[in-house]
PDB file of C-alpha atoms (C1' of nucleotides) in Angstrom:
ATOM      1  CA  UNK Q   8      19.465  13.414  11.726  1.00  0.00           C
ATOM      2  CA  UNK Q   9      19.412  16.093   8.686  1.00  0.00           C
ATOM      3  CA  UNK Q  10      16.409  15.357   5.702  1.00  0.00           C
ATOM      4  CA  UNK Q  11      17.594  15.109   2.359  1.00  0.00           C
ATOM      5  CA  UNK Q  12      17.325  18.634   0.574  1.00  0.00           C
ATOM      6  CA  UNK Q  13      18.226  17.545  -2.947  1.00  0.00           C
ATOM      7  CA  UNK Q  14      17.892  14.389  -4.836  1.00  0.00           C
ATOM      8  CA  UNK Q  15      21.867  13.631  -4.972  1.00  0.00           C
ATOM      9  CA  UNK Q  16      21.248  13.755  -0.872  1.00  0.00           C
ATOM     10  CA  UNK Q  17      18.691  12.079  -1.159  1.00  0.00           C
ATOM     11  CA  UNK Q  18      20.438   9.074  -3.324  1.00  0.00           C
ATOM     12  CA  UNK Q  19      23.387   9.290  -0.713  1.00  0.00           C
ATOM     13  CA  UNK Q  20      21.298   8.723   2.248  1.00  0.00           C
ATOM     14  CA  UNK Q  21      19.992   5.626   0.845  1.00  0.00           C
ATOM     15  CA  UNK Q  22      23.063   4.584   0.045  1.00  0.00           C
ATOM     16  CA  UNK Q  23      23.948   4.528   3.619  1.00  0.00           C
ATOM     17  CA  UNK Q  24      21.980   2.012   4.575  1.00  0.00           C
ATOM     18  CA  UNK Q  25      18.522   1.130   5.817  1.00  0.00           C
ATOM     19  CA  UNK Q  26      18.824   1.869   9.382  1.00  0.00           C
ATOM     20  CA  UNK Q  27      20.173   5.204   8.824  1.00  0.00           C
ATOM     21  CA  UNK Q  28      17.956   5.931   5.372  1.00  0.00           C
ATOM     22  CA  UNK Q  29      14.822   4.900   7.532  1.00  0.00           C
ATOM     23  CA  UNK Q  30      14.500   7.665   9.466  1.00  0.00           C
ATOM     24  CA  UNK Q  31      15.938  10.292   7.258  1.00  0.00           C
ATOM     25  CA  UNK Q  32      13.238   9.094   4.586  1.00  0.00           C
ATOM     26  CA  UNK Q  33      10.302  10.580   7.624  1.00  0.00           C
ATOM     27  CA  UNK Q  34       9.125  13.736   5.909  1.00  0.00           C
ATOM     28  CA  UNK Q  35      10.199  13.224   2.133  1.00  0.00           C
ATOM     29  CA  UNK Q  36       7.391  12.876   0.103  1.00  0.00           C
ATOM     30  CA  UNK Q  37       6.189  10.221  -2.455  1.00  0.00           C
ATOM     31  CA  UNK Q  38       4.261  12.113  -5.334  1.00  0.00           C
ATOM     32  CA  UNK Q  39       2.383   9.988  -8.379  1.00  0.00           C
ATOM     33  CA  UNK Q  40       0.885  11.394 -11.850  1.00  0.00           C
ATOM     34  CA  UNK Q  41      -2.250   8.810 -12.315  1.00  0.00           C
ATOM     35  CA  UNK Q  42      -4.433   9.682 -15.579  1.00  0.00           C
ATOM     36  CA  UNK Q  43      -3.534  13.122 -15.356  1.00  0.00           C
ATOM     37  CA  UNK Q  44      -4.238  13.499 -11.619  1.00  0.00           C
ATOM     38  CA  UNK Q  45      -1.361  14.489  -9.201  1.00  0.00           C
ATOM     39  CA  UNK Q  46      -1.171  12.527  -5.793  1.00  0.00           C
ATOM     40  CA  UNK Q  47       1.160  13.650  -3.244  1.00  0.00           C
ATOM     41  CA  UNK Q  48       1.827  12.245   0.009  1.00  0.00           C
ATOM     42  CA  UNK Q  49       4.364  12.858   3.012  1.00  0.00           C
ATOM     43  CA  UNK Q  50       6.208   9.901   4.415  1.00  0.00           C
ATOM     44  CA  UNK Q  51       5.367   9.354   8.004  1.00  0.00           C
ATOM     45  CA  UNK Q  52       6.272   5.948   9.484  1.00  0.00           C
ATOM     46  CA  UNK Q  53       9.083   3.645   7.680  1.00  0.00           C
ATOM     47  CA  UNK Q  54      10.410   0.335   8.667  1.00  0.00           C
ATOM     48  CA  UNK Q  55      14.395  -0.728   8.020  1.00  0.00           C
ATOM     49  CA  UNK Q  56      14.947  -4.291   6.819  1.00  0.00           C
ATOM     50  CA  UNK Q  57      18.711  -5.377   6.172  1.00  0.00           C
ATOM     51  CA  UNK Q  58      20.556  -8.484   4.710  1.00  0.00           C
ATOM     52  CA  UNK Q  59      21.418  -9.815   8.205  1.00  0.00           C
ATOM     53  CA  UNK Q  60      17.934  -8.979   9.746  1.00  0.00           C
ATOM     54  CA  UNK Q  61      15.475 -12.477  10.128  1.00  0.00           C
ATOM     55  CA  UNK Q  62      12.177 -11.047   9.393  1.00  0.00           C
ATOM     56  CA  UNK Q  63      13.566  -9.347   5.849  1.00  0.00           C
ATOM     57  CA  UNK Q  64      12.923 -11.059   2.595  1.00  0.00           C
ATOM     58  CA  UNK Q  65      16.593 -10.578   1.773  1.00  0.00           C
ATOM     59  CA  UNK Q  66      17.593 -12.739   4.802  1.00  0.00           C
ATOM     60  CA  UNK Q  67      19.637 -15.640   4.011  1.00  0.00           C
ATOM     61  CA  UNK Q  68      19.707 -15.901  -0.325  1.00  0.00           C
ATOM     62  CA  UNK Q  69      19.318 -14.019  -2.817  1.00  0.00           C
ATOM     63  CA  UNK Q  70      16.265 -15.380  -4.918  1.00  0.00           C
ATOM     64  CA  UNK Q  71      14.046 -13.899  -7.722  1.00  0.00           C
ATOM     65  CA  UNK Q  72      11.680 -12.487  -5.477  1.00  0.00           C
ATOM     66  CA  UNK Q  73      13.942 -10.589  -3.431  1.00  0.00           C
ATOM     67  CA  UNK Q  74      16.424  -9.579  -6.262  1.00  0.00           C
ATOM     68  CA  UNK Q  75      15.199  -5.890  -6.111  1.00  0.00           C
ATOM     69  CA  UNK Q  76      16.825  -5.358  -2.614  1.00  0.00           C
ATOM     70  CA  UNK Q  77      20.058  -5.968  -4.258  1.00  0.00           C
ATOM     71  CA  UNK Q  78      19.855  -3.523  -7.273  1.00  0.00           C
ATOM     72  CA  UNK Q  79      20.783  -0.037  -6.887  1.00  0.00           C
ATOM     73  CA  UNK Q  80      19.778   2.592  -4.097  1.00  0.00           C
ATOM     74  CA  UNK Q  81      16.816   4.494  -4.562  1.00  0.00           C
ATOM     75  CA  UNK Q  82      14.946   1.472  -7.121  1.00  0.00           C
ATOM     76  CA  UNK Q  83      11.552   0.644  -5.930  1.00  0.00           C
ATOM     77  CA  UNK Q  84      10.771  -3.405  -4.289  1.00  0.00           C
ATOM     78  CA  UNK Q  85       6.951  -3.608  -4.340  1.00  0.00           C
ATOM     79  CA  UNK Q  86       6.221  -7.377  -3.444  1.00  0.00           C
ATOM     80  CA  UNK Q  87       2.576  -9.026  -2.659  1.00  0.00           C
ATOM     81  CA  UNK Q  88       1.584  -9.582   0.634  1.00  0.00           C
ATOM     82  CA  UNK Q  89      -0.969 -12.284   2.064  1.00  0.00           C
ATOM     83  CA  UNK Q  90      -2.113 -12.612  -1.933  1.00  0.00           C
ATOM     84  CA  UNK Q  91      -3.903  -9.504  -2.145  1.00  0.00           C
ATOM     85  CA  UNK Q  92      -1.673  -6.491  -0.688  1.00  0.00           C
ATOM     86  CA  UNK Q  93       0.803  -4.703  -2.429  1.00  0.00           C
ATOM     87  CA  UNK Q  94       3.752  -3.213  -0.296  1.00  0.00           C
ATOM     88  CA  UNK Q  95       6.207  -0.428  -1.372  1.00  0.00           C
ATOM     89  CA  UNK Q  96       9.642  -0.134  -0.562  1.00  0.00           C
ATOM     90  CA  UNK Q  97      12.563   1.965  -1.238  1.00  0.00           C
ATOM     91  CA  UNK Q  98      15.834   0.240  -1.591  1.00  0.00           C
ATOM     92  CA  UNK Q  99      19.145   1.391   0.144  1.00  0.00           C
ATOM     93  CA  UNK Q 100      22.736   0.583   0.454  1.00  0.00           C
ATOM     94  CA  UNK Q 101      24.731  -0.450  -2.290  1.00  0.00           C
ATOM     95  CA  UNK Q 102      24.495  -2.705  -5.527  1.00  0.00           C
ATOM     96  CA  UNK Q 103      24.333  -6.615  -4.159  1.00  0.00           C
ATOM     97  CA  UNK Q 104      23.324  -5.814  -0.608  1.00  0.00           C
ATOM     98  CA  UNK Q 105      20.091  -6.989  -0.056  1.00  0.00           C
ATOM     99  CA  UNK Q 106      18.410  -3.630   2.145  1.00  0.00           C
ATOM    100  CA  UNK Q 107      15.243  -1.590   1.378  1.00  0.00           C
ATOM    101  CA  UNK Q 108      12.766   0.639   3.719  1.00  0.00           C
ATOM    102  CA  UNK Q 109       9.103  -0.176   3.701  1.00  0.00           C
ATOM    103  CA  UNK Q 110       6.758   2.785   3.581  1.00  0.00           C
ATOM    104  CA  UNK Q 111       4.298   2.049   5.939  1.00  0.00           C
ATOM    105  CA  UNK Q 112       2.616   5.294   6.433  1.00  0.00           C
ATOM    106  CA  UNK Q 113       1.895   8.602   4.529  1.00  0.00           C
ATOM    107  CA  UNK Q 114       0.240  11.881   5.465  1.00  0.00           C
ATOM    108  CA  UNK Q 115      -2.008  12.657   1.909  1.00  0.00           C
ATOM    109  CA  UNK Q 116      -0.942  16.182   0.529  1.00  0.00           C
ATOM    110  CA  UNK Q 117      -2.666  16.268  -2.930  1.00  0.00           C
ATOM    111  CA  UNK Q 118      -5.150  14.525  -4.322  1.00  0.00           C
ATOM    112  CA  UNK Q 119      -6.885  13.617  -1.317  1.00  0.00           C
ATOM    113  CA  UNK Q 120     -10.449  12.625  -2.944  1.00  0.00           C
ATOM    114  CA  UNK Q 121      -8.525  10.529  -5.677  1.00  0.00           C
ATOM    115  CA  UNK Q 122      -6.935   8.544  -2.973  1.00  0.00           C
ATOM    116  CA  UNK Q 123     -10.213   7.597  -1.163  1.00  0.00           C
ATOM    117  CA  UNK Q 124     -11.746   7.449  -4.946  1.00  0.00           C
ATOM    118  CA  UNK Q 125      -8.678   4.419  -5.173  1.00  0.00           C
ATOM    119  CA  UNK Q 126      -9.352   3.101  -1.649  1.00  0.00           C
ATOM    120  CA  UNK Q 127     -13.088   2.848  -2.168  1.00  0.00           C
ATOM    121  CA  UNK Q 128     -13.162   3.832   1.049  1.00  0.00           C
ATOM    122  CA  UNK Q 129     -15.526   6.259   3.434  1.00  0.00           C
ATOM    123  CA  UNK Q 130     -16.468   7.002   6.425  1.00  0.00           C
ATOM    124  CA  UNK Q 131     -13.847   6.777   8.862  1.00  0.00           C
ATOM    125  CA  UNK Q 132     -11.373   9.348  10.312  1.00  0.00           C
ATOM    126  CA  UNK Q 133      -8.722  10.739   7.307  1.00  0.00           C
ATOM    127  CA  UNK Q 134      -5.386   9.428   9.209  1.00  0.00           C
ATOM    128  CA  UNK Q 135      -6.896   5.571   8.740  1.00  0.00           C
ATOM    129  CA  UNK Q 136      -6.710   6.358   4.639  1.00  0.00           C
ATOM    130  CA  UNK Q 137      -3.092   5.549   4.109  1.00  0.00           C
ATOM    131  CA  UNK Q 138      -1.679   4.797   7.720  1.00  0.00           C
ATOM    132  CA  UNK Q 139      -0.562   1.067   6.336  1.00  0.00           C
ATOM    133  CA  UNK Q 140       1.557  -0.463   3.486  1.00  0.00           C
ATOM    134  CA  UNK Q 141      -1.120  -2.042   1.702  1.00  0.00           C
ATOM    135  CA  UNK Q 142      -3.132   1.020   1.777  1.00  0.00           C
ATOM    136  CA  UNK Q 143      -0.648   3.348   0.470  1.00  0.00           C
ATOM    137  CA  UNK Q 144      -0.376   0.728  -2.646  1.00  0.00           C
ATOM    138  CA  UNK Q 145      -4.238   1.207  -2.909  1.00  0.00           C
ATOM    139  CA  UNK Q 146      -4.323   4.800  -2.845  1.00  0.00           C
ATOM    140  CA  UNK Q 147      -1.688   6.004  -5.476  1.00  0.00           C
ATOM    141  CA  UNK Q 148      -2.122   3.103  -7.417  1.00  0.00           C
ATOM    142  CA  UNK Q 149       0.752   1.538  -7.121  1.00  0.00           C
ATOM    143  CA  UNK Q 150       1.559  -1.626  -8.726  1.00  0.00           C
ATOM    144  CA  UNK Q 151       4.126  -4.596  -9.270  1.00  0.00           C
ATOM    145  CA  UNK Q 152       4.750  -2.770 -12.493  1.00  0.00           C
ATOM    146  CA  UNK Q 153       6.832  -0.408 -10.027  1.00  0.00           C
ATOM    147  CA  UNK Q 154       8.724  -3.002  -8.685  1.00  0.00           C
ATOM    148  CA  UNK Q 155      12.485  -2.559 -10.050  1.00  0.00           C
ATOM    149  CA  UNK Q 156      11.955   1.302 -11.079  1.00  0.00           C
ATOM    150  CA  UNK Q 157      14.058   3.766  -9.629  1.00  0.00           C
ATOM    151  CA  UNK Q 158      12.161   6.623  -7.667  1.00  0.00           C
ATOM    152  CA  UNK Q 159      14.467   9.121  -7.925  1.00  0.00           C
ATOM    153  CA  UNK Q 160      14.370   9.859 -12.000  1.00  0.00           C
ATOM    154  CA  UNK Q 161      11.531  11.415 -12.523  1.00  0.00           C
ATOM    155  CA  UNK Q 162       8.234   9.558 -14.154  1.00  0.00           C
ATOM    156  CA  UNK Q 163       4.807   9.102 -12.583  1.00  0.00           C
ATOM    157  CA  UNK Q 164       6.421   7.768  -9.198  1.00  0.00           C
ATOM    158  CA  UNK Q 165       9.298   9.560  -7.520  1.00  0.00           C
ATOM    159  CA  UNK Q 166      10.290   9.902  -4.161  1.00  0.00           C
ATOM    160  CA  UNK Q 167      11.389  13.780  -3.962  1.00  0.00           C
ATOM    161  CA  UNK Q 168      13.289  15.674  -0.941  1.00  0.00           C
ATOM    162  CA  UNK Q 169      11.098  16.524   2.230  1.00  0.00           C
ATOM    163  CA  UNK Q 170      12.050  17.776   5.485  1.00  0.00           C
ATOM    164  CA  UNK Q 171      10.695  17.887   8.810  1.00  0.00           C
ATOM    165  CA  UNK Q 172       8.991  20.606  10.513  1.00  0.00           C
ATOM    166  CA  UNK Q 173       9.621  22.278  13.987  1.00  0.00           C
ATOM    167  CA  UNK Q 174       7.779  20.742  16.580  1.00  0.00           C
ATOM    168  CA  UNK Q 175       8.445  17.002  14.867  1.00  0.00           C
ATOM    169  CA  UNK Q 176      10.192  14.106  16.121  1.00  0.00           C
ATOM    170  CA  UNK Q 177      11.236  10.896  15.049  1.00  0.00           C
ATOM    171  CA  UNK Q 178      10.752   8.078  17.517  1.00  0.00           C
ATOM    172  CA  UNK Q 179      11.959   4.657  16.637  1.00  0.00           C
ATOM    173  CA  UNK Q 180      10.023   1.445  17.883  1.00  0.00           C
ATOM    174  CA  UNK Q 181       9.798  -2.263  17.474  1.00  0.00           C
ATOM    175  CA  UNK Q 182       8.267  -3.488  13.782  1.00  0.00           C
ATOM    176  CA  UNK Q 183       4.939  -4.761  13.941  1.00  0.00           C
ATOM    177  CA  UNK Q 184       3.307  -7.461  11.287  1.00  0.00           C
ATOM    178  CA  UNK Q 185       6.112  -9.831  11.605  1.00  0.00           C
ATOM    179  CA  UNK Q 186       7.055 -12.920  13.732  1.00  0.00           C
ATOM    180  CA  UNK Q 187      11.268 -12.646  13.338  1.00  0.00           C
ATOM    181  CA  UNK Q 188      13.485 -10.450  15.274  1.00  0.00           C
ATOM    182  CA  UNK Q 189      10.109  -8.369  16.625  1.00  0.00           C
ATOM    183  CA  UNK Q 190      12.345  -6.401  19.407  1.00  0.00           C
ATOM    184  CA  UNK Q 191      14.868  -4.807  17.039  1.00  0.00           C
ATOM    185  CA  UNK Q 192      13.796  -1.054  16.957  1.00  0.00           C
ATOM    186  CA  UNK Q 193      13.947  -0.396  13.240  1.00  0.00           C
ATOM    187  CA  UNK Q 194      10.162   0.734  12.917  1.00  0.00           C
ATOM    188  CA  UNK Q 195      10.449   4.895  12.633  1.00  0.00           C
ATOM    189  CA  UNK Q 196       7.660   7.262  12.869  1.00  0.00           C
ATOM    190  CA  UNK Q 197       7.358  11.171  12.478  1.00  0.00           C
ATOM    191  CA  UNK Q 198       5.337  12.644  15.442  1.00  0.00           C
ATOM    192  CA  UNK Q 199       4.340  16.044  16.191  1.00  0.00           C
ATOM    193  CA  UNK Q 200       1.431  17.466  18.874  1.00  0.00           C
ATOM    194  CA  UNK Q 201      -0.973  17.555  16.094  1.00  0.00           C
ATOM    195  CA  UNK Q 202      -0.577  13.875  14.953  1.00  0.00           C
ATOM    196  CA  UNK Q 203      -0.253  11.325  17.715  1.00  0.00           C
ATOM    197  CA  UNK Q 204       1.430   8.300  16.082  1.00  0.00           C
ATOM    198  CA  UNK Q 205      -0.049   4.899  16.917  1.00  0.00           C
ATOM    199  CA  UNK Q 206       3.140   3.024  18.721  1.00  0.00           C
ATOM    200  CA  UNK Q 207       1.450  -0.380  19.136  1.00  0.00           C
ATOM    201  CA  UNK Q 208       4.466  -3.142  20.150  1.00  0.00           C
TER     202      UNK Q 208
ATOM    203  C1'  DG A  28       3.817 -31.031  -8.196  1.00  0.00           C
ATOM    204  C1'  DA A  29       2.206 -30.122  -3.503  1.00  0.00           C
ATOM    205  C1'  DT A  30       2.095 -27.515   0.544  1.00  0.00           C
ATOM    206  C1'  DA A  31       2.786 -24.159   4.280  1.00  0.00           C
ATOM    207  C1'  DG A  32       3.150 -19.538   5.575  1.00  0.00           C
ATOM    208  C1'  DG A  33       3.285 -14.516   5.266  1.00  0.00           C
ATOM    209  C1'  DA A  34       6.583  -6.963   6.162  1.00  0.00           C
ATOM    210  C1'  DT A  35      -2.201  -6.977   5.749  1.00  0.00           C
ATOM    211  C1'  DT A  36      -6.716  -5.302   5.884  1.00  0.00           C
ATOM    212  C1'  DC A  37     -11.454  -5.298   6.957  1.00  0.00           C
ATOM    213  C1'  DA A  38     -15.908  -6.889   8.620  1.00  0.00           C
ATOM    214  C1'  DC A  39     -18.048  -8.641  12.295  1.00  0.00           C
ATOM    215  C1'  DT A  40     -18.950  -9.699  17.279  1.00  0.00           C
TER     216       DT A  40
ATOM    217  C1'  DG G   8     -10.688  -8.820  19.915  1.00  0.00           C
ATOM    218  C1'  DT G   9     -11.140 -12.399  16.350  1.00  0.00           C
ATOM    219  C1'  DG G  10     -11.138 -14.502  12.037  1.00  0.00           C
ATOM    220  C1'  DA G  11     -11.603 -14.636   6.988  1.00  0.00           C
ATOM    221  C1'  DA G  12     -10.032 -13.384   2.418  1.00  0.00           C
ATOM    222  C1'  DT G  13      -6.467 -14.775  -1.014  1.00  0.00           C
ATOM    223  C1'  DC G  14      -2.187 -15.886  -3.803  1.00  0.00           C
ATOM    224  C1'  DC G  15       2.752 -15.643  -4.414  1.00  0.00           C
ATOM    225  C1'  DT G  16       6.986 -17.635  -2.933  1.00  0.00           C
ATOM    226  C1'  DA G  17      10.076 -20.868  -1.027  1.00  0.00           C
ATOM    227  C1'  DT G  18      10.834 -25.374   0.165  1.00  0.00           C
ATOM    228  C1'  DC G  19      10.616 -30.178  -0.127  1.00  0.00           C
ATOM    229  C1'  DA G  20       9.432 -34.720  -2.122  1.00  0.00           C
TER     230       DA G  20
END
DNA sequence: GATAGGATTCACT
DNA sequence: GTGAATCCTATCA
């Protein structure tokens, strides 16, 4: 598994597909210009939802809601989740199949006191600040307003290149928050001796 | 038009 | 470990 190093790569790994863009996406990083304020954050646990996969929103038809999973590779799918969480996903494969990776968890880079500033948030060890969908939403801000944008072109949200670093690995586990196809290993997170991922099934 | 359920998070015990 | 908060979406009558 080689990381993206430039933003055509980049495009052309999420073309491939979820399962494959999943893990490649471990390590890129997800940067957002807020009211003049930079936030940066390294992707570190993603979660690959396909057309043919029960628990995704694009199983079965295509309807308004999940009509972002079906537009081009690299647009952003931020949906609501149990009325008051916003979740961010990257889409992949091609035009009119329904695929996109959820960002579940980030590693802050830059604008670290912003983030908890968003969060409203204290106390606590750093890791629990954006190691969850919702969370991440909460932290940089992001909105439905995103939803249908395309990450890769530049503006206040773009998904840019990343790699990972020697003494990472990826390990790829059951999903977790959903009741449909639980076993299927599509849940991938970036560990290292430093960072102990949590692998709750 | 009404209703059930969900890719979550947090406070509380 | 358990349960509440909260609202959008799909589905059905």
């Amino acid at each position: 598994m080689t990381s993206p190093r430039s933003e055509q790569a980049l495009r052309a790994i999420l073309e491939s597909g979820a399962v494959s863009a999943a893990p490649a996406l471990l390590g890129c990083v997800l940067s957002r210009l807020v009211e003049g304020t930079l936030l940066s954050a390294r992707i570190v646990e993603t979660e690959a939802y396909t057309q043919d996969d029960p628990a995704s929103h694009s199983f079965g038809r295509r309807t308004p809601r999940n009509e972002p999973m079906f537009g081009r590779a690299g647009t952003a799918y931020v949906y609501t989740s149990y009325g008051m969480h916003r979740c961010l996903n990257v889409v992949t494969g091609g035009e009119g199949i329904g695929e996109a990776v959820l960002v579940r968890g980030v590693e802050p880079i830059e604008g670290v006191d912003a983030m908890i500033a968003y969060r409203a948030w204290s106390g606590r060890p750093r890791r629990d600040l954006c190691n969850g969908p919702g969370k991440i939403c909460q932290a940089m801000r992001i909105g439905l307003e995103w939803n249908l944008r395309d990450l890769l072109t530049g503006g206040e949200l773009r998904l840019e290149p990343g790699s990972i670093r020697k003494g990472e690995s990826i390990l790829a586990t059951p999903r977790i928050g959903i009741t449909k196809a639980v076993d299927l290993p599509r849940r991938f997170v970036l560990s290292s001796d430093q960072r102990r991922a949590r692998c709750d099934s």
